[in-house]
Amino acid sequence: EPEVTQTPSHQVTQMGQEVILRCVPISNHLYFYWYRQILGQKVEFLVSFYNNEISEKSEIFDDQFSVERPDGSNFTLKIRSTKLEDSAMYFCASSDTGGGQPQHFGDGTRLSIL
Amino acid sequence: AQSVTQPDIHITVSEGASLELRCNYSYGATPYLFWYVQSPGQGLQLLLKYFSGDTLVQGIKGFEAEFKRSQSSFNLRKPSVHWSDAAEYFCAVGADSWGKFQFGAGTQVVVTP
């Protein structure tokens, strides 16, 4: 069964550094998402992406964050200048049609900011 | 504003016993409803979904869920749990055209021998 893959599985970064989290969505999917889960808290929506542009973003997704689909297969989340509170598990998800269709999630990248 | 509530943070159940996890949502119309399971160190796996039609939906791993509009609930059930069902379970609502999901806080299920 096709799956969403995320790399790396764990990223340790110094505060203030830039970090890029990478995702390869399922190949025929058109809608892409990033969520994060701070330890012990609920999964929170960050951003959705469709047709090469952001379709919706949450309050969390401020100017420090950006997303990109640099080629036909990768979907990246960049945090420009990391803060301690960015430490979390970041999940990438994709779906084929959006509109409430099931989203398929990757295994996540655990980001630790020192 | 839409919201999802999972009232039980933690449930302990004996292997072989039945399990019910509660989920309540708040939304103006009928939302799309999902249950996901997260095993330690892993991503979110879809258990089942409800869009419309039959209010009792079957999912993977022997799980089922019932949509009750009058109670704004979408509770997850399994008649007989296995030790491998120990995980965290998330209820999610997808209610806009872009598919943004809102998750509940999750219920941690512990299975005892």
Short mmCIF file of C-alpha atoms in Angstrom, two decimals:
data_model
loop_
_atom_site.label_atom_id
_atom_site.label_comp_id
_atom_site.label_asym_id
_atom_site.label_seq_id
_atom_site.Cartn_x
_atom_site.Cartn_y
_atom_site.Cartn_z
CA GLU A 1 0.00 0.00 0.00
CA PRO A 2 1.41 3.42 -0.88
CA GLU A 3 2.48 5.52 2.06
CA VAL A 4 3.67 8.94 3.03
CA THR A 5 7.35 9.00 3.95
CA GLN A 6 9.07 11.59 6.09
CA THR A 7 12.75 12.29 6.64
CA PRO A 8 14.56 12.53 8.90
CA SER A 9 12.82 10.61 11.65
CA HIS A 10 14.59 12.73 14.26
CA GLN A 11 16.20 16.14 13.84
CA VAL A 12 18.19 17.91 16.53
CA THR A 13 18.91 21.58 15.88
CA GLN A 14 20.32 24.52 17.77
CA MET A 15 17.91 27.34 18.54
CA GLY A 16 17.99 30.00 15.84
CA GLN A 17 19.02 27.60 13.12
CA GLU A 18 16.99 26.84 10.03
CA VAL A 19 15.53 23.38 9.62
CA ILE A 20 13.86 21.68 6.68
CA LEU A 21 11.58 18.73 7.18
CA ARG A 22 10.95 16.59 4.15
CA CYS A 23 7.98 14.58 3.04
CA VAL A 24 7.15 12.46 0.04
CA PRO A 25 3.36 12.28 -0.26
CA ILE A 26 1.51 9.48 -1.98
CA SER A 27 2.17 9.93 -5.67
CA ASN A 28 -1.32 10.59 -7.02
CA HIS A 29 -2.41 12.81 -4.15
CA LEU A 30 -3.04 16.49 -4.73
CA TYR A 31 -3.62 17.91 -1.25
CA PHE A 32 -0.80 18.14 1.26
CA TYR A 33 -0.74 19.05 4.92
CA TRP A 34 1.57 19.62 7.85
CA TYR A 35 0.51 19.05 11.43
CA ARG A 36 2.48 19.16 14.62
CA GLN A 37 2.10 17.46 17.98
CA ILE A 38 3.86 18.94 20.96
CA LEU A 39 4.67 16.24 23.49
CA GLY A 40 1.58 15.36 25.48
CA GLN A 41 -0.71 17.63 23.47
CA LYS A 42 -3.13 17.20 20.63
CA VAL A 43 -2.28 17.10 16.95
CA GLU A 44 -2.55 20.63 15.54
CA PHE A 45 -3.08 21.73 11.97
CA LEU A 46 -0.37 23.95 10.53
CA VAL A 47 -0.98 24.34 6.81
CA SER A 48 -2.64 22.87 3.76
CA PHE A 49 -1.25 23.10 0.25
CA TYR A 50 -2.91 22.57 -3.09
CA ASN A 51 -2.05 23.48 -6.65
CA ASN A 52 1.33 24.82 -5.61
CA GLU A 53 0.03 27.28 -3.10
CA ILE A 54 -1.07 27.45 0.50
CA SER A 55 -4.82 26.96 0.77
CA GLU A 56 -5.14 27.46 4.49
CA LYS A 57 -2.86 28.03 7.46
CA SER A 58 -3.29 28.21 11.19
CA GLU A 59 -2.19 30.89 13.62
CA ILE A 60 0.82 28.75 14.45
CA PHE A 61 2.08 29.01 10.88
CA ASP A 62 3.70 32.42 11.15
CA ASP A 63 6.39 34.05 9.03
CA GLN A 64 9.01 31.68 10.38
CA PHE A 65 7.36 28.82 8.56
CA SER A 66 7.20 28.11 4.86
CA VAL A 67 6.25 25.19 2.67
CA GLU A 68 7.36 24.22 -0.76
CA ARG A 69 6.86 21.53 -3.32
CA PRO A 70 10.20 21.83 -5.09
CA ASP A 71 9.57 19.02 -7.52
CA GLY A 72 6.88 16.52 -8.38
CA SER A 73 7.43 14.34 -5.36
CA ASN A 74 8.71 16.24 -2.33
CA PHE A 75 6.83 18.53 0.05
CA THR A 76 8.93 20.42 2.56
CA LEU A 77 8.35 22.43 5.72
CA LYS A 78 10.98 25.02 6.56
CA ILE A 79 11.35 26.73 9.89
CA ARG A 80 13.59 29.70 9.34
CA SER A 81 14.84 30.47 12.85
CA THR A 82 13.88 27.76 15.27
CA LYS A 83 12.70 28.43 18.80
CA LEU A 84 12.59 26.11 21.78
CA GLU A 85 8.82 25.91 21.49
CA ASP A 86 9.11 24.50 17.98
CA SER A 87 10.17 21.19 19.52
CA ALA A 88 7.46 18.76 18.50
CA MET A 89 6.58 15.86 16.28
CA TYR A 90 5.76 17.11 12.80
CA PHE A 91 3.46 15.05 10.62
CA CYS A 92 3.01 15.32 6.90
CA ALA A 93 -0.25 14.11 5.37
CA SER A 94 -1.75 13.88 1.92
CA SER A 95 -5.12 13.14 0.39
CA ASP A 96 -6.33 12.65 -3.12
CA THR A 97 -9.29 14.99 -3.21
CA GLY A 98 -9.31 17.13 -0.07
CA GLY A 99 -12.76 18.14 1.11
CA GLY A 100 -12.68 15.94 4.17
CA GLN A 101 -11.34 12.86 2.45
CA PRO A 102 -9.10 10.65 4.58
CA GLN A 103 -5.62 11.93 5.02
CA HIS A 104 -2.72 9.56 4.99
CA PHE A 105 -0.06 10.41 7.52
CA GLY A 106 3.65 9.80 7.60
CA ASP A 107 5.42 8.50 10.68
CA GLY A 108 6.52 11.99 11.60
CA THR A 109 9.76 13.84 12.25
CA ARG A 110 10.65 14.48 15.85
CA LEU A 111 12.21 17.93 16.01
CA SER A 112 14.26 18.74 19.09
CA ILE A 113 15.48 22.31 19.53
CA LEU A 114 18.39 22.78 21.93
CA ALA B 1 -16.36 27.22 15.85
CA GLN B 2 -15.88 23.54 15.30
CA SER B 3 -14.36 21.46 18.07
CA VAL B 4 -13.66 17.86 18.96
CA THR B 5 -13.75 16.52 22.48
CA GLN B 6 -12.46 13.21 23.72
CA PRO B 7 -13.54 13.14 27.36
CA ASP B 8 -11.35 10.23 28.40
CA ILE B 9 -7.63 10.93 28.53
CA HIS B 10 -6.72 7.43 29.63
CA ILE B 11 -8.56 4.10 29.61
CA THR B 12 -7.36 0.79 31.00
CA VAL B 13 -9.05 -2.35 29.74
CA SER B 14 -8.41 -6.05 30.19
CA GLU B 15 -7.49 -8.14 27.19
CA GLY B 16 -10.62 -9.70 25.77
CA ALA B 17 -12.91 -7.07 27.25
CA SER B 18 -14.89 -4.60 25.19
CA LEU B 19 -13.70 -1.07 24.56
CA GLU B 20 -15.57 2.14 23.86
CA LEU B 21 -13.88 5.46 23.24
CA ARG B 22 -15.96 8.59 23.26
CA CYS B 23 -15.83 11.46 20.81
CA ASN B 24 -18.08 14.50 20.69
CA TYR B 25 -17.92 17.17 18.06
CA SER B 26 -19.32 20.61 17.58
CA TYR B 27 -20.05 21.69 14.06
CA GLY B 28 -22.91 23.39 12.25
CA ALA B 29 -23.47 20.69 9.67
CA THR B 30 -22.61 17.02 9.40
CA PRO B 31 -18.85 16.86 9.34
CA TYR B 32 -16.58 14.20 8.03
CA LEU B 33 -15.50 12.08 11.01
CA PHE B 34 -12.46 9.91 11.45
CA TRP B 35 -10.71 7.78 14.00
CA TYR B 36 -6.95 7.39 13.87
CA VAL B 37 -4.65 5.25 15.97
CA GLN B 38 -1.08 6.11 16.91
CA SER B 39 1.25 3.45 18.22
CA PRO B 40 4.36 4.62 20.08
CA GLY B 41 6.87 6.24 17.75
CA GLN B 42 4.63 5.84 14.77
CA GLY B 43 2.39 7.96 12.63
CA LEU B 44 -1.37 8.15 12.52
CA GLN B 45 -3.15 5.22 10.96
CA LEU B 46 -6.71 5.60 9.75
CA LEU B 47 -9.09 3.19 11.47
CA LEU B 48 -12.36 4.28 9.91
CA LYS B 49 -14.29 7.21 8.50
CA TYR B 50 -17.85 8.49 8.29
CA PHE B 51 -19.10 10.72 5.52
CA SER B 52 -22.79 9.93 5.16
CA GLY B 53 -25.20 7.02 4.94
CA ASP B 54 -25.16 4.15 7.36
CA THR B 55 -24.39 5.54 10.79
CA LEU B 56 -22.54 2.41 11.89
CA VAL B 57 -19.22 2.15 10.11
CA GLN B 58 -16.76 -0.68 10.14
CA GLY B 59 -13.06 -0.16 10.16
CA ILE B 60 -9.84 -2.06 10.27
CA LYS B 61 -8.61 -4.22 13.15
CA GLY B 62 -12.15 -5.09 14.21
CA PHE B 63 -13.14 -1.54 15.17
CA GLU B 64 -16.47 0.08 14.49
CA ALA B 65 -17.93 3.49 15.21
CA GLU B 66 -21.42 4.87 15.41
CA PHE B 67 -22.43 8.36 14.35
CA LYS B 68 -25.24 9.79 16.45
CA ARG B 69 -26.36 13.14 15.14
CA SER B 70 -28.65 13.82 18.10
CA GLN B 71 -25.75 13.44 20.51
CA SER B 72 -23.06 14.91 18.23
CA SER B 73 -21.05 11.81 18.94
CA PHE B 74 -18.90 9.38 17.04
CA ASN B 75 -17.85 6.73 19.52
CA LEU B 76 -15.37 4.01 18.67
CA ARG B 77 -15.93 0.44 19.82
CA LYS B 78 -14.27 -2.92 19.74
CA PRO B 79 -15.97 -6.02 21.18
CA SER B 80 -12.80 -7.75 22.34
CA VAL B 81 -9.48 -5.96 22.67
CA HIS B 82 -6.10 -7.49 22.00
CA TRP B 83 -2.83 -6.49 23.64
CA SER B 84 -1.78 -4.95 20.31
CA ASP B 85 -4.62 -2.43 20.60
CA ALA B 86 -2.67 -0.54 23.24
CA ALA B 87 -2.09 2.85 21.62
CA GLU B 88 -3.39 6.38 21.50
CA TYR B 89 -6.61 6.97 19.64
CA PHE B 90 -7.59 10.25 18.04
CA CYS B 91 -10.95 11.38 16.80
CA ALA B 92 -10.79 13.94 13.99
CA VAL B 93 -13.21 16.18 12.17
CA GLY B 94 -12.70 17.33 8.62
CA ALA B 95 -15.12 20.06 7.80
CA ASP B 96 -13.88 22.43 5.15
CA SER B 97 -13.25 22.18 1.47
CA TRP B 98 -9.49 22.12 1.89
CA GLY B 99 -9.68 19.15 4.20
CA LYS B 100 -8.14 20.66 7.31
CA PHE B 101 -8.57 18.24 10.18
CA GLN B 102 -9.21 19.13 13.77
CA PHE B 103 -8.14 16.48 16.23
CA GLY B 104 -9.32 15.63 19.68
CA ALA B 105 -6.82 15.46 22.51
CA GLY B 106 -6.56 11.70 22.21
CA THR B 107 -7.32 8.75 24.48
CA GLN B 108 -4.49 6.56 25.68
CA VAL B 109 -5.57 2.91 25.86
CA VAL B 110 -3.71 0.51 28.10
CA VAL B 111 -4.46 -3.20 27.79
CA THR B 112 -3.81 -5.40 30.81
CA PRO B 113 -3.43 -9.20 30.74
#
